[in-house]
Coordinates of C-alpha atoms in Angstrom, one line a residue:
X36 CA 105.4 127.6 -6.0
X37 CA 106.1 123.9 -5.1
X38 CA 108.4 123.3 -2.1
X39 CA 111.4 121.0 -2.1
X40 CA 111.9 118.2 0.4
X41 CA 114.5 118.9 3.2
X42 CA 117.8 117.5 2.3
X43 CA 117.8 115.0 5.1
X44 CA 114.3 113.6 4.1
X45 CA 114.0 110.0 3.2
X46 CA 112.9 109.8 -0.4
X47 CA 111.5 106.6 -2.2
X48 CA 112.0 106.5 -5.9
X49 CA 110.6 103.8 -8.1
X50 CA 111.2 102.8 -11.7
X51 CA 109.4 99.6 -13.1
X52 CA 109.9 96.9 -10.6
X53 CA 112.7 98.5 -8.7
X54 CA 112.5 100.8 -5.7
X55 CA 115.2 102.5 -3.8
X56 CA 115.3 104.6 -0.6
X57 CA 117.5 107.7 -0.6
X58 CA 118.7 110.2 2.0
X59 CA 121.3 113.0 1.7
X60 CA 121.3 112.3 -2.0
X61 CA 122.6 108.6 -1.5
X62 CA 121.0 105.3 -1.6
X63 CA 119.9 104.1 1.8
X64 CA 118.7 100.7 0.7
X65 CA 117.3 99.1 -2.4
X66 CA 114.1 97.1 -2.4
X67 CA 114.0 94.2 -4.7
X68 CA 111.6 91.3 -4.9
X69 CA 112.7 88.4 -2.9
X70 CA 115.0 90.5 -0.8
X71 CA 115.4 90.4 3.1
X72 CA 114.0 92.8 5.7
X73 CA 116.2 95.9 6.0
X74 CA 116.5 98.7 8.5
X75 CA 117.1 102.3 7.7
X76 CA 117.1 105.7 9.5
X77 CA 114.4 108.3 9.1
X78 CA 114.2 111.7 10.4
X79 CA 112.4 112.1 13.7
X80 CA 110.1 115.2 13.8
X81 CA 109.6 114.7 17.5
X82 CA 113.1 114.4 18.6
X83 CA 115.2 115.6 15.6
X84 CA 118.6 114.9 17.2
X85 CA 117.6 111.2 17.6
X86 CA 117.5 109.1 14.4
X87 CA 114.5 106.9 14.3
X88 CA 114.6 103.4 12.7
X89 CA 112.2 102.1 10.1
X90 CA 112.0 98.6 8.7
X91 CA 111.3 97.4 5.2
X92 CA 109.8 93.9 5.2
X93 CA 109.4 92.0 2.0
X94 CA 105.9 90.5 1.4
X95 CA 104.1 89.1 -1.7
X96 CA 103.7 91.9 -4.3
X97 CA 105.9 94.4 -2.5
X98 CA 107.1 95.5 1.0
X99 CA 105.7 96.6 4.3
X100 CA 107.3 99.7 5.5
X101 CA 107.1 100.0 9.3
X102 CA 107.6 103.7 10.2
X103 CA 108.0 105.1 13.6
X104 CA 106.2 108.2 14.9
X105 CA 107.5 111.4 13.5
X106 CA 108.8 109.9 10.3
X107 CA 108.4 111.6 6.8
X108 CA 108.5 109.6 3.6
X109 CA 108.7 111.4 0.2
X110 CA 107.7 109.2 -2.7
X111 CA 108.8 110.5 -6.2
X112 CA 107.8 109.2 -9.6
X113 CA 109.6 109.8 -12.9
X114 CA 108.0 112.7 -15.0
X115 CA 106.4 110.2 -17.4
X116 CA 104.4 108.6 -14.5
X117 CA 101.4 110.0 -12.6
X118 CA 99.7 109.7 -9.2
X119 CA 96.0 108.9 -8.5
X120 CA 94.0 108.2 -5.4
X121 CA 93.3 109.4 -1.8
X122 CA 89.7 110.2 -2.7
X123 CA 87.6 113.3 -3.3
X124 CA 88.5 117.0 -3.2
X125 CA 86.7 120.3 -3.8
X126 CA 89.0 120.9 -6.8
X127 CA 89.4 117.4 -8.3
X128 CA 92.3 117.1 -10.5
X129 CA 93.1 113.9 -12.4
X130 CA 95.8 112.9 -12.3
X131 CA 96.3 113.8 -8.6
X132 CA 99.7 115.3 -9.1
X133 CA 98.3 118.2 -11.0
X134 CA 97.4 119.7 -7.5
X135 CA 99.7 121.1 -4.8
X136 CA 98.5 120.1 -1.3
X137 CA 100.5 120.7 2.0
X138 CA 100.6 117.5 4.2
X139 CA 97.3 117.4 6.3
X140 CA 95.6 114.7 8.4
X141 CA 93.8 112.2 6.5
X142 CA 90.2 112.6 7.4
X143 CA 86.8 112.9 5.7
X144 CA 85.6 116.5 5.4
X145 CA 82.5 118.5 4.3
X146 CA 84.5 121.2 2.4
X147 CA 87.8 120.9 4.3
X148 CA 89.9 124.0 4.7
X149 CA 92.6 122.7 2.3
X150 CA 90.0 121.3 0.0
X151 CA 89.6 117.7 1.3
X152 CA 86.2 116.1 0.5
X153 CA 83.8 113.6 1.8
X154 CA 85.6 110.4 0.9
X155 CA 89.2 109.8 1.9
X156 CA 91.3 106.7 1.7
X157 CA 94.9 105.9 2.4
X158 CA 95.7 104.6 -1.1
X159 CA 97.9 106.2 -3.7
X160 CA 98.5 104.6 -7.0
X161 CA 101.0 105.3 -9.8
X162 CA 100.5 104.7 -13.6
X163 CA 103.8 102.8 -13.3
X164 CA 102.3 100.1 -11.2
X165 CA 103.5 101.5 -7.9
X166 CA 101.0 101.9 -5.0
X167 CA 101.2 103.1 -1.4
X168 CA 98.6 101.9 1.1
X169 CA 98.0 102.1 4.8
X170 CA 96.4 98.9 6.2
X171 CA 94.8 100.9 9.1
X172 CA 93.3 104.3 8.3
X173 CA 94.2 107.0 10.8
X174 CA 94.2 110.8 11.1
X175 CA 97.7 110.4 12.5
X176 CA 98.8 109.9 8.8
X177 CA 99.4 113.1 7.1
X178 CA 99.4 113.2 3.3
X179 CA 100.3 115.8 0.8
X180 CA 101.0 116.0 -2.9
X181 CA 103.6 118.4 -4.4
X182 CA 103.5 120.6 -1.3
X183 CA 103.7 124.3 -1.7
X184 CA 106.5 126.2 -0.3
X185 CA 104.2 127.9 2.1
X186 CA 102.8 124.8 3.9
X187 CA 100.7 126.9 6.3
X188 CA 98.6 128.7 3.6
X189 CA 95.3 127.0 4.7
X190 CA 96.2 126.5 8.4
X191 CA 94.0 129.4 9.6
X192 CA 91.0 128.6 7.6
X193 CA 88.0 126.9 9.5
X194 CA 85.1 125.0 8.2
X195 CA 82.6 126.8 6.2
X196 CA 79.3 125.5 4.7
X197 CA 78.9 124.8 1.0
X198 CA 76.9 128.0 0.8
X199 CA 80.1 129.9 1.6
X200 CA 82.5 127.7 -0.2
X201 CA 84.9 128.3 -3.1
X202 CA 86.3 125.8 -5.5
X203 CA 89.9 126.8 -5.6
X204 CA 91.2 124.3 -3.1
X205 CA 93.6 122.5 -3.4
X206 CA 95.7 124.9 -5.4
X207 CA 97.1 123.7 -8.8
X208 CA 100.7 122.7 -9.0
X209 CA 102.9 125.1 -11.0
X210 CA 105.5 122.5 -11.8
X211 CA 104.3 120.2 -14.6
X212 CA 107.0 117.7 -13.8
X213 CA 106.4 117.5 -10.0
X214 CA 105.4 114.0 -8.9
X215 CA 106.1 114.0 -5.1
X216 CA 103.8 112.4 -2.6
X217 CA 104.5 113.2 1.1
X218 CA 103.5 111.1 4.0
X219 CA 104.1 112.0 7.6
X220 CA 103.3 109.9 10.7
X221 CA 102.2 111.1 14.1
X222 CA 102.3 107.7 15.5
X223 CA 103.9 104.3 14.4
X224 CA 102.4 103.4 11.0
X225 CA 102.7 100.6 8.5
X226 CA 102.5 101.3 4.9
X227 CA 102.2 98.7 2.2
X228 CA 104.4 99.3 -0.9
X229 CA 103.0 97.5 -3.9
X230 CA 105.3 97.1 -6.9
X231 CA 103.1 95.6 -9.8
X232 CA 103.3 95.5 -13.5
X233 CA 100.9 98.2 -14.1
X234 CA 98.0 100.3 -12.5
X235 CA 95.2 97.7 -12.8
X236 CA 97.6 95.1 -11.2
X237 CA 98.4 97.6 -8.4
X238 CA 94.8 98.3 -7.9
X239 CA 93.8 94.6 -7.7
X240 CA 96.6 94.1 -5.1
X241 CA 95.3 96.9 -3.0
X242 CA 91.8 95.2 -2.8
X243 CA 93.2 92.8 -0.4
X244 CA 92.9 95.6 2.1
X245 CA 90.0 97.7 1.1
X246 CA 87.8 95.0 -0.3
X247 CA 84.9 95.4 -2.8
X248 CA 81.1 95.2 -2.6
X249 CA 79.6 91.7 -3.4
X250 CA 76.1 93.1 -4.2
X251 CA 74.7 95.9 -6.4
X252 CA 72.6 98.9 -5.2
X253 CA 68.9 98.4 -6.0
X254 CA 68.5 98.3 -10.0
X255 CA 65.9 101.1 -10.3
X256 CA 68.5 103.6 -8.9
X257 CA 70.8 102.6 -11.7
X258 CA 68.3 101.8 -14.5
X259 CA 66.5 105.2 -14.7
X260 CA 67.3 108.8 -13.6
X261 CA 66.8 110.0 -10.0
X262 CA 65.0 113.2 -9.5
X263 CA 65.4 115.5 -6.4
X264 CA 63.6 118.6 -5.1
X265 CA 66.8 120.2 -3.8
X266 CA 68.3 122.4 -6.6
X267 CA 64.8 123.4 -7.9
X268 CA 63.1 124.3 -4.6
X269 CA 65.9 124.1 -1.9
X270 CA 64.0 123.9 1.4
X271 CA 60.8 125.7 0.1
X272 CA 58.9 122.4 -0.4
X273 CA 55.5 121.0 0.3
X274 CA 53.2 118.2 -0.9
X275 CA 51.7 120.4 -3.6
X276 CA 55.1 121.4 -5.0
X277 CA 56.4 117.8 -4.9
X278 CA 53.3 116.6 -6.9
X279 CA 53.7 119.6 -9.4
X280 CA 57.4 118.6 -9.9
X281 CA 56.5 114.9 -10.6
X282 CA 53.7 115.6 -12.9
X283 CA 56.0 118.0 -14.9
X284 CA 58.6 115.4 -15.2
X285 CA 56.1 113.0 -16.7
X286 CA 54.3 115.6 -18.8
X287 CA 57.7 116.5 -20.5
X288 CA 58.3 112.9 -21.2
X289 CA 61.3 112.3 -18.9
X290 CA 62.2 108.9 -17.5
X291 CA 62.8 108.4 -13.9
X292 CA 62.1 105.8 -11.2
X293 CA 63.0 107.6 -8.0
X294 CA 61.9 111.0 -6.6
X295 CA 63.8 112.4 -3.7
X296 CA 62.2 114.8 -1.2
X297 CA 65.0 116.8 0.2
X298 CA 65.2 119.4 3.0
X299 CA 62.6 120.2 4.6
X300 CA 60.0 117.5 4.8
X301 CA 60.3 117.6 8.6
X302 CA 59.0 120.2 11.0
X303 CA 62.4 120.2 12.7
X304 CA 65.7 118.5 11.9
X305 CA 65.9 115.1 13.5
X306 CA 62.1 114.5 13.5
X307 CA 61.0 111.3 12.0
X308 CA 57.6 112.4 10.9
X309 CA 56.4 114.6 8.1
X310 CA 55.7 118.3 8.9
X311 CA 51.9 118.1 9.0
X312 CA 51.5 121.7 7.8
X313 CA 53.5 121.0 4.6
X314 CA 52.6 117.4 4.1
X315 CA 49.1 116.7 5.7
X316 CA 48.9 113.3 4.0
X317 CA 52.3 111.6 3.4
X318 CA 51.0 108.2 2.6
X319 CA 48.6 109.6 0.1
X320 CA 51.4 111.7 -1.4
X321 CA 53.6 108.7 -1.7
X322 CA 50.9 106.6 -3.2
X323 CA 50.3 109.2 -5.9
X324 CA 54.0 109.3 -6.7
X325 CA 54.0 105.5 -7.0
X326 CA 51.1 105.8 -9.5
X327 CA 53.3 108.2 -11.5
X328 CA 56.0 105.6 -11.6
X329 CA 58.3 107.0 -8.7
X330 CA 59.6 105.4 -5.7
X331 CA 60.1 108.0 -2.9
X332 CA 63.1 108.7 -0.8
X333 CA 63.7 111.2 2.0
X334 CA 66.7 113.3 3.0
X335 CA 68.1 112.6 6.4
X336 CA 71.1 113.5 8.5
X337 CA 72.5 112.4 11.9
X338 CA 71.7 115.8 13.3
X339 CA 68.8 116.2 15.9
X340 CA 67.5 119.6 16.8
X341 CA 67.6 120.1 20.6
X342 CA 64.0 120.8 20.9
X343 CA 62.7 117.8 19.0
X344 CA 61.1 114.8 20.8
X345 CA 63.7 112.4 19.2
X346 CA 66.6 114.5 20.7
X347 CA 65.0 114.4 24.1
X348 CA 64.5 110.6 24.0
X349 CA 68.0 110.1 22.7
X350 CA 69.3 112.1 25.5
X351 CA 67.6 110.2 28.1
X352 CA 68.7 106.9 26.6
X353 CA 72.2 108.0 26.2
X354 CA 72.3 108.0 22.5
X355 CA 73.9 111.5 21.8
X356 CA 77.4 112.4 21.3
X357 CA 78.4 114.4 24.6
X358 CA 80.8 117.1 25.8
X359 CA 83.6 115.8 28.1
X360 CA 81.5 116.9 31.1
X361 CA 78.5 114.6 30.0
X362 CA 76.1 117.1 28.5
X363 CA 74.9 116.8 24.9
X364 CA 77.4 118.4 22.5
X365 CA 75.8 121.0 20.2
X366 CA 77.6 120.7 16.9
X367 CA 77.7 123.3 14.0
X368 CA 76.5 122.2 10.6
X369 CA 75.2 124.0 7.5
X370 CA 71.7 124.6 9.1
X371 CA 72.9 125.9 12.5
X372 CA 73.5 123.8 15.6
X373 CA 72.1 120.5 16.6
X374 CA 72.8 117.4 18.7
X375 CA 74.6 114.5 17.0
X376 CA 73.6 110.9 17.1
X377 CA 76.2 108.6 18.7
X378 CA 76.7 106.0 16.0
X379 CA 79.3 104.2 18.2
X380 CA 76.5 102.9 20.4
X381 CA 74.8 99.9 18.9
X382 CA 71.7 100.5 20.8
X383 CA 71.5 104.1 19.4
X384 CA 71.8 102.7 15.9
X385 CA 69.1 100.2 16.5
X386 CA 66.9 102.9 17.9
X387 CA 67.5 105.2 15.0
X388 CA 67.0 102.4 12.4
X389 CA 63.6 101.5 14.1
X390 CA 62.5 105.1 13.9
X391 CA 63.2 105.4 10.3
X392 CA 61.8 102.0 9.5
X393 CA 58.6 103.0 11.2
X394 CA 58.4 106.1 9.1
X395 CA 59.1 104.0 6.0
X396 CA 56.1 101.6 6.9
X397 CA 53.8 104.4 7.7
X398 CA 54.5 106.5 4.6
X399 CA 55.4 103.9 2.0
X400 CA 58.7 105.5 1.1
X401 CA 61.4 103.3 -0.4
X402 CA 64.5 104.7 1.4
X403 CA 66.6 107.6 2.3
X404 CA 69.3 110.1 1.2
X405 CA 71.9 109.9 3.9
X406 CA 73.6 113.3 4.0
X407 CA 76.6 114.5 6.1
X408 CA 78.5 112.2 8.5
X409 CA 82.0 113.7 7.8
X410 CA 84.6 113.7 10.5
X411 CA 84.5 117.5 11.0
X412 CA 81.1 117.3 12.4
X413 CA 82.3 115.1 15.3
X414 CA 84.3 117.5 17.6
X415 CA 87.8 116.3 18.5
X416 CA 87.0 116.5 22.2
X417 CA 83.7 114.7 22.0
X418 CA 82.8 111.8 24.2
X419 CA 81.2 108.9 22.4
X420 CA 79.9 105.4 23.7
X421 CA 82.9 103.8 22.1
X422 CA 86.1 106.0 21.5
X423 CA 86.8 106.4 17.9
X424 CA 88.9 108.5 15.5
X425 CA 86.5 111.2 14.0
X426 CA 86.6 109.8 10.5
X427 CA 85.3 106.4 11.8
X428 CA 82.0 108.3 12.1
X429 CA 81.8 108.4 8.3
X430 CA 82.3 104.6 8.1
X431 CA 79.6 104.1 10.7
X432 CA 77.1 106.4 9.0
X433 CA 77.5 105.0 5.4
X434 CA 77.6 101.5 6.8
X435 CA 74.3 102.1 8.8
X436 CA 72.7 103.3 5.4
X437 CA 73.9 100.4 3.4
X438 CA 72.8 97.8 6.0
X439 CA 69.4 99.2 6.8
X440 CA 68.4 101.3 3.9
X441 CA 70.1 100.4 0.6
X442 CA 67.5 102.1 -1.6
X443 CA 69.2 105.6 -1.4
X444 CA 72.6 107.1 -1.2
X445 CA 75.4 108.2 1.2
X446 CA 78.1 110.8 0.5
X447 CA 80.7 110.2 3.2
X448 CA 83.3 107.5 2.9
X449 CA 86.0 106.1 5.1
X450 CA 87.0 102.5 4.3
X451 CA 83.4 101.9 3.1
X452 CA 84.3 100.4 -0.3
X453 CA 82.3 97.1 0.5
X454 CA 79.0 98.9 0.9
X455 CA 76.4 98.1 -1.8
X456 CA 75.1 101.7 -1.8
X457 CA 75.4 104.7 -4.1
X458 CA 78.0 107.2 -3.0
X459 CA 77.0 110.7 -4.1
X460 CA 79.6 113.3 -5.0
X461 CA 79.8 116.4 -2.9
X462 CA 77.4 119.3 -3.9
X463 CA 78.6 120.7 -7.2
X464 CA 78.6 124.3 -8.2
X465 CA 76.8 125.4 -11.3
X466 CA 80.1 126.1 -13.1
X467 CA 82.2 124.5 -15.7
X468 CA 85.7 123.7 -14.3
X469 CA 87.3 121.0 -12.2
X470 CA 87.0 123.4 -9.4
X471 CA 83.7 121.7 -8.2
X472 CA 82.0 122.2 -11.5
X473 CA 81.0 120.1 -14.5
X474 CA 84.7 118.8 -15.2
X475 CA 84.9 117.6 -11.7
X476 CA 82.0 115.2 -12.1
X477 CA 84.1 113.2 -14.5
X478 CA 87.5 113.5 -12.6
X479 CA 85.8 112.7 -9.3
X480 CA 84.2 109.6 -10.7
X481 CA 87.6 108.4 -12.0
X482 CA 89.2 109.2 -8.8
X483 CA 86.8 107.5 -6.5
X484 CA 86.9 104.4 -8.8
X485 CA 90.6 104.1 -8.3
X486 CA 90.3 104.0 -4.5
X487 CA 87.6 101.3 -4.6
X488 CA 84.3 103.1 -4.7
X489 CA 82.5 101.6 -7.8
X490 CA 79.0 103.0 -7.3
X491 CA 79.4 106.7 -7.7
X492 CA 76.3 109.0 -8.1
X493 CA 77.3 112.2 -9.8
X494 CA 75.7 115.2 -8.1
X495 CA 72.7 116.9 -9.7
X496 CA 72.8 117.7 -13.3
X497 CA 73.6 121.5 -13.7
X498 CA 74.9 121.6 -10.1
X499 CA 73.0 123.1 -7.1
X500 CA 72.5 126.7 -8.4
X501 CA 74.1 128.2 -5.3
X502 CA 74.2 131.7 -6.5
X503 CA 75.0 130.7 -10.1
X504 CA 72.7 130.9 -13.1
X505 CA 72.6 127.5 -15.0
X506 CA 73.0 128.3 -18.7
X507 CA 71.4 126.3 -21.4
X508 CA 74.8 125.1 -22.7
X509 CA 75.9 124.0 -19.2
X510 CA 72.7 122.1 -18.6
X511 CA 73.1 120.2 -22.0
X512 CA 76.8 119.4 -21.6
X513 CA 76.2 118.2 -17.9
X514 CA 73.4 115.9 -18.9
X515 CA 75.6 114.5 -21.7
X516 CA 78.6 113.9 -19.4
X517 CA 76.3 111.9 -16.9
X518 CA 74.1 110.0 -19.1
X519 CA 76.5 107.0 -19.7
X520 CA 77.5 107.0 -16.0
X521 CA 76.3 104.4 -13.5
X522 CA 73.6 106.8 -12.2
X523 CA 72.2 110.3 -13.1
X524 CA 70.3 112.7 -11.0
X525 CA 68.2 115.7 -12.1
X526 CA 66.7 118.6 -10.1
X527 CA 66.9 121.7 -12.2
X528 CA 64.1 121.2 -14.8
X529 CA 65.6 121.2 -18.4
X530 CA 62.3 122.4 -19.8
X531 CA 62.6 125.6 -17.9
X532 CA 65.6 126.5 -20.0
X533 CA 63.9 126.4 -23.4
X534 CA 62.5 123.9 -25.9
X535 CA 65.8 123.0 -27.4
X536 CA 67.5 122.3 -24.1
X537 CA 64.4 120.3 -23.1
X538 CA 64.6 118.2 -26.3
X539 CA 68.4 117.5 -26.1
X540 CA 68.3 116.7 -22.4
X541 CA 65.4 114.3 -22.7
X542 CA 67.2 112.5 -25.5
X543 CA 70.2 112.0 -23.3
X544 CA 68.0 111.0 -20.3
X545 CA 66.5 108.3 -22.7
X546 CA 70.1 107.4 -23.7
X547 CA 70.7 106.7 -20.0
X548 CA 67.8 104.3 -19.9
X549 CA 68.9 102.7 -23.2
X550 CA 72.4 102.0 -21.8
X551 CA 71.0 100.4 -18.6
X552 CA 72.1 96.8 -19.6
X553 CA 75.6 98.0 -20.4
X554 CA 75.8 100.1 -17.2
X555 CA 74.3 97.2 -15.0
X556 CA 76.8 94.8 -16.5
X557 CA 79.8 97.2 -15.7
X558 CA 78.4 97.6 -12.1
X559 CA 78.1 93.8 -11.8
X560 CA 81.9 93.5 -12.7
X561 CA 82.7 95.5 -9.5
X562 CA 80.9 92.9 -7.4
X563 CA 83.0 90.1 -8.9
X564 CA 86.4 91.4 -8.7
X565 CA 86.2 95.2 -7.7
X566 CA 86.9 96.6 -11.3
X567 CA 85.6 100.2 -11.5
X568 CA 82.6 100.4 -13.8
X569 CA 83.8 104.0 -14.9
X570 CA 87.4 103.7 -15.9
X571 CA 90.2 106.1 -16.9
X572 CA 92.2 105.8 -20.1
X573 CA 95.2 104.5 -18.1
X574 CA 93.2 101.5 -17.0
X575 CA 92.6 100.5 -20.7
X576 CA 96.2 101.3 -21.8
X577 CA 98.5 101.2 -18.8
X578 CA 101.6 101.1 -20.9
X579 CA 100.8 104.3 -22.9
X580 CA 102.2 107.5 -21.3
X581 CA 99.6 109.7 -23.0
X582 CA 96.8 107.8 -21.5
X583 CA 98.1 108.4 -17.9
X584 CA 97.4 112.1 -18.1
X585 CA 93.9 112.1 -19.6
X586 CA 91.1 113.1 -17.1
X587 CA 88.4 114.4 -19.5
X588 CA 87.0 111.2 -21.0
X589 CA 86.1 107.8 -19.6
X590 CA 85.1 104.2 -20.4
X591 CA 82.0 102.6 -19.3
X592 CA 83.2 99.0 -18.9
X593 CA 85.6 97.8 -21.4
X594 CA 84.0 98.9 -24.6
X595 CA 82.2 102.2 -24.5
X596 CA 84.4 105.3 -24.6
X597 CA 82.7 108.6 -23.6
X598 CA 84.4 112.0 -24.4
X599 CA 82.0 114.7 -23.1
X600 CA 82.6 118.4 -23.8
X601 CA 83.5 120.0 -20.5
X602 CA 84.6 123.5 -21.6
X603 CA 82.2 126.4 -22.3
X604 CA 81.8 127.3 -25.9
X605 CA 83.6 124.2 -27.2
X606 CA 82.1 122.5 -30.3
X607 CA 85.2 120.2 -31.1
X608 CA 87.6 118.4 -28.9
X609 CA 90.6 116.1 -29.1
X610 CA 89.9 112.5 -28.3
X611 CA 92.3 109.7 -27.5
X612 CA 91.2 106.2 -28.4
X613 CA 93.1 103.2 -26.7
X614 CA 94.8 100.6 -29.0
X615 CA 92.3 98.7 -31.1
X616 CA 89.5 99.5 -33.5
X617 CA 86.7 101.8 -32.5
X618 CA 83.3 102.7 -34.1
X619 CA 81.5 106.0 -33.6
X620 CA 78.4 105.4 -31.7
X621 CA 76.2 107.7 -33.6
X622 CA 77.5 107.8 -37.1
X623 CA 79.3 104.3 -37.4
X624 CA 82.7 105.5 -38.8
X625 CA 85.5 103.3 -37.7
X626 CA 89.0 104.5 -36.3
X627 CA 92.2 102.9 -35.0
X628 CA 93.5 103.7 -31.7
X629 CA 95.3 107.0 -31.2
X630 CA 94.3 110.8 -31.3
X631 CA 91.4 112.3 -33.1
X632 CA 92.1 115.9 -33.3
X633 CA 89.3 118.5 -33.4
X634 CA 86.7 115.9 -33.5
X635 CA 83.3 117.6 -34.0
X636 CA 81.1 118.0 -31.0
X637 CA 78.2 120.3 -31.7
X638 CA 75.9 121.1 -28.8
X639 CA 73.5 118.3 -29.3
X640 CA 76.3 115.7 -29.7
X641 CA 78.1 113.6 -27.1
X642 CA 81.1 111.8 -28.7
X643 CA 81.0 108.1 -27.9
X644 CA 82.9 105.2 -29.4
X645 CA 82.2 101.4 -29.2
X646 CA 85.2 98.9 -29.2
X647 CA 85.1 96.5 -32.0
X648 CA 86.0 92.9 -31.6

């Protein structure tokens, strides 16, 4: 059940180019273009008996709302409009207002208790052209959407690793007409209220704060599939298995330019040399992989096992996160406890970059997969070289990756939109739904694009197989859904699921390569003006109410519409085409804009349409 705002709460309602602030059911003030600065009272959660004063200051394309500490602002949309933004969640709904989330600190999480994910951003956009944005990111800003009546439902949950996680967070909203965004401030906060003509215009106005990349990730990561050892082997890897995997990829005729060696190529976490027992000749292995057409990357984290030589050296140099008393802080992560690299210390970053570059030169690898880095791994009472809010750690880790090792990927994001690196989605379950299964691959790509992350890497095709069996149907539909996306990553071998699965998945892996010119062109558009390469229907038709609610199809660039099948057992689906003329990619039939009901989608078919004209 969705809760209602307190009667004395300040509520902002917007319709078109007009916005008004309400309290006690009456208009506090109207915000109109060209108006003057206005003051208004907001509830003070710190001292309820003392009204606190906020200021609305007109600026180009909207208003600045200067809110005091303890203020709560409710922003409501009419039922025909929808919310998007904030970033990634374990259950990824699209639009955002299909979920119910109690106000919680804005911070990056590896599987947050309420369902928050690895990439968070203080930007919320509406299909109507309204947007709310914080110019400075801070955990002191709490955000919720259609909060439940019981706002403490997740308060007692602590962090658990992906191996113990479920996908039911955040909960779904039970009220289909609810459109309430709730923002609370623990310290004085300035919010930017953008009032634009439509969603693309509001997004472009928001770019003034978040920015966009000016370069692309390395082309091989986008032009051909990435292969990784993780879902297939987990941590049970060695040189023999890596070569067996690479040769099987080639013998089954699959394209691929990058092979990623995941956990555990090291003898201990935090080591920067290969385990000599598992990988006796790393340079020889990498050279053989190169002969097979693969560049090699290695999985890496900011965690250093306490008994490693690197941890000892880092401690002596002052490069580790410390307890308040000065000792190294052992932090808990999904593989136990370890020391944490202090990324706020420039000397520590240089030291770690030198270590990783030395390994790169010695072995011939191309780059790294940068895992972890979320705020929850930095304890709240930790001492760092330079004091930071915890989520700043995510910005530093992804920025370190993009600066020193762009051939690779990161997964945590905190105002990291300018980085020319692939941002990987969180570990997907081998299930169907938007609760961290196949459907969430599409909704998360759309959601991250609208908060300014254009270079999204869907997680492994078929998911991570954490206790789930990947069915032939799921493997095929997952491959199809990802094939036209900017990048695709395999680990579970399709050929192990039967000849027909092998043939269909190979066909769509080849489609990924065939679409490379179109995908690279869409990526380049992001470097010019920040336009997302993977776009929702509301981007193409912002004036159509039906487009605003669609989260199960996407556009690659302006002119290729992709409508994957995301439900088990489905062999037909409804497809909405934006205004204009469209041609079926496979069969050539032409259609006007509008709905195609029960469009055939047999198991070997990915519905796609090209815009004409």
